[in-house]
Amino acid sequence: MASSTAHPSFPSRPYGTNLGKLPDRTIGAAFGASTTQQQREAQRLERERERVEKERIEREGQNQLAELTEEQREEINEAFGLFDLDKDKRIDYHELKVAMKALGFDLPKSEVLSILQTHGVPSNPLSNNNNNNNSSAPHPTRLLLPLAQFQNIMSQRILARDPREEILRAFELFDEGGKGKIDLQDLRRVARELGEGLEEEELAAMIEEFDLDGDGAINREEFVGICLQ
């Protein structure tokens, strides 16, 4: 009888439990959460930078507002109040554009929008909290400009304006019809509007004194010379 031969046992292969296992999704989730956190932090820092810059500009504007004459400050407030129809001390894009034009600054749409983008506040205060949680900000045309910011902005622009431009703007108020000169009739009208009881001889003497070319009226250059004396 043949003896049985024992076959040697094969060593067991080291199959691990991870064979064929999909990548751990927690790694991707953690990476995504980290990226989102970084984006939120970047947005927070940007908002903080904008806040600090806005406060700096406002401080400078308050200092410049104090440098204006009382009449100039009144003009700024009157221009704002004229278009603040609901009297909430805030004006929108269209009102801002017209108010600035009334003060002698006819800005293009892009500049007006830039002012609102930098200094404006949401029309609905609740939307500001929503914007802090979302990356999208309201369009500048949906923002409103408060009175304090308007005062600061206009103060800066008025102080930076060429004195000659200011004088020529005053000239246009006298020169009815855009003739290019101020005649006796213009002086008579302005004196009446201001409530000045000047006699006809006095008005004629004013024209004669400053009329350098003898045409019986005061032109732009003569008017500028009078104001810059």
XYZ file of C-alpha atoms in Angstrom, residues 71-149:
79
model
C -22.153 129.689 2.893
C -20.499 126.692 1.208
C -21.674 124.348 3.965
C -25.203 125.674 3.606
C -25.088 125.095 -0.170
C -24.090 121.465 0.383
C -26.896 120.879 2.879
C -29.451 122.642 0.681
C -28.479 120.569 -2.372
C -28.834 117.375 -0.354
C -32.115 118.374 1.279
C -33.610 119.407 -2.042
C -33.448 115.836 -3.344
C -33.897 113.944 -0.073
C -37.645 113.808 -0.639
C -38.475 111.348 2.151
C -36.160 113.190 4.577
C -34.359 110.045 5.752
C -30.968 111.759 5.231
C -30.040 109.352 2.410
C -30.151 109.782 -1.378
C -29.980 107.264 -4.217
C -27.978 107.221 -7.449
C -30.205 109.572 -9.466
C -30.613 112.023 -6.593
C -26.864 112.041 -5.940
C -26.045 112.757 -9.572
C -28.447 115.722 -9.737
C -27.411 117.068 -6.311
C -23.758 117.078 -7.321
C -24.619 118.753 -10.610
C -26.461 121.470 -8.669
C -23.183 122.148 -6.847
C -21.265 122.408 -10.116
C -20.004 118.814 -10.451
C -21.477 117.072 -13.489
C -19.962 113.595 -13.064
C -20.282 110.679 -15.483
C -22.281 107.627 -14.415
C -19.149 105.565 -13.686
C -17.859 108.085 -11.117
C -21.210 108.387 -9.363
C -21.433 104.594 -9.119
C -17.878 104.474 -7.767
C -18.844 106.945 -5.018
C -21.815 104.794 -4.028
C -19.711 101.629 -4.155
C -17.202 103.158 -1.728
C -19.421 105.215 0.577
C -22.969 103.922 0.072
C -25.054 101.826 2.450
C -27.771 99.265 1.611
C -31.284 100.630 1.323
C -32.424 97.757 3.537
C -30.270 97.388 6.692
C -31.086 93.667 6.859
C -29.440 93.116 3.483
C -26.127 94.223 4.955
C -26.121 91.177 7.247
C -26.968 88.939 4.338
C -24.100 90.379 2.310
C -21.696 89.578 5.127
C -22.607 85.921 4.703
C -22.633 85.927 0.909
C -19.901 86.853 -1.515
C -22.239 88.926 -3.715
C -22.708 92.601 -2.835
C -25.635 94.824 -3.865
C -25.266 96.736 -7.112
C -24.212 100.378 -6.527
C -27.536 101.634 -7.936
C -29.236 99.897 -4.981
C -27.067 101.712 -2.439
C -27.856 105.012 -0.713
C -25.486 107.814 0.285
C -25.956 109.248 3.822
C -25.791 112.993 4.466
C -22.495 112.812 6.382
C -20.736 111.063 3.492
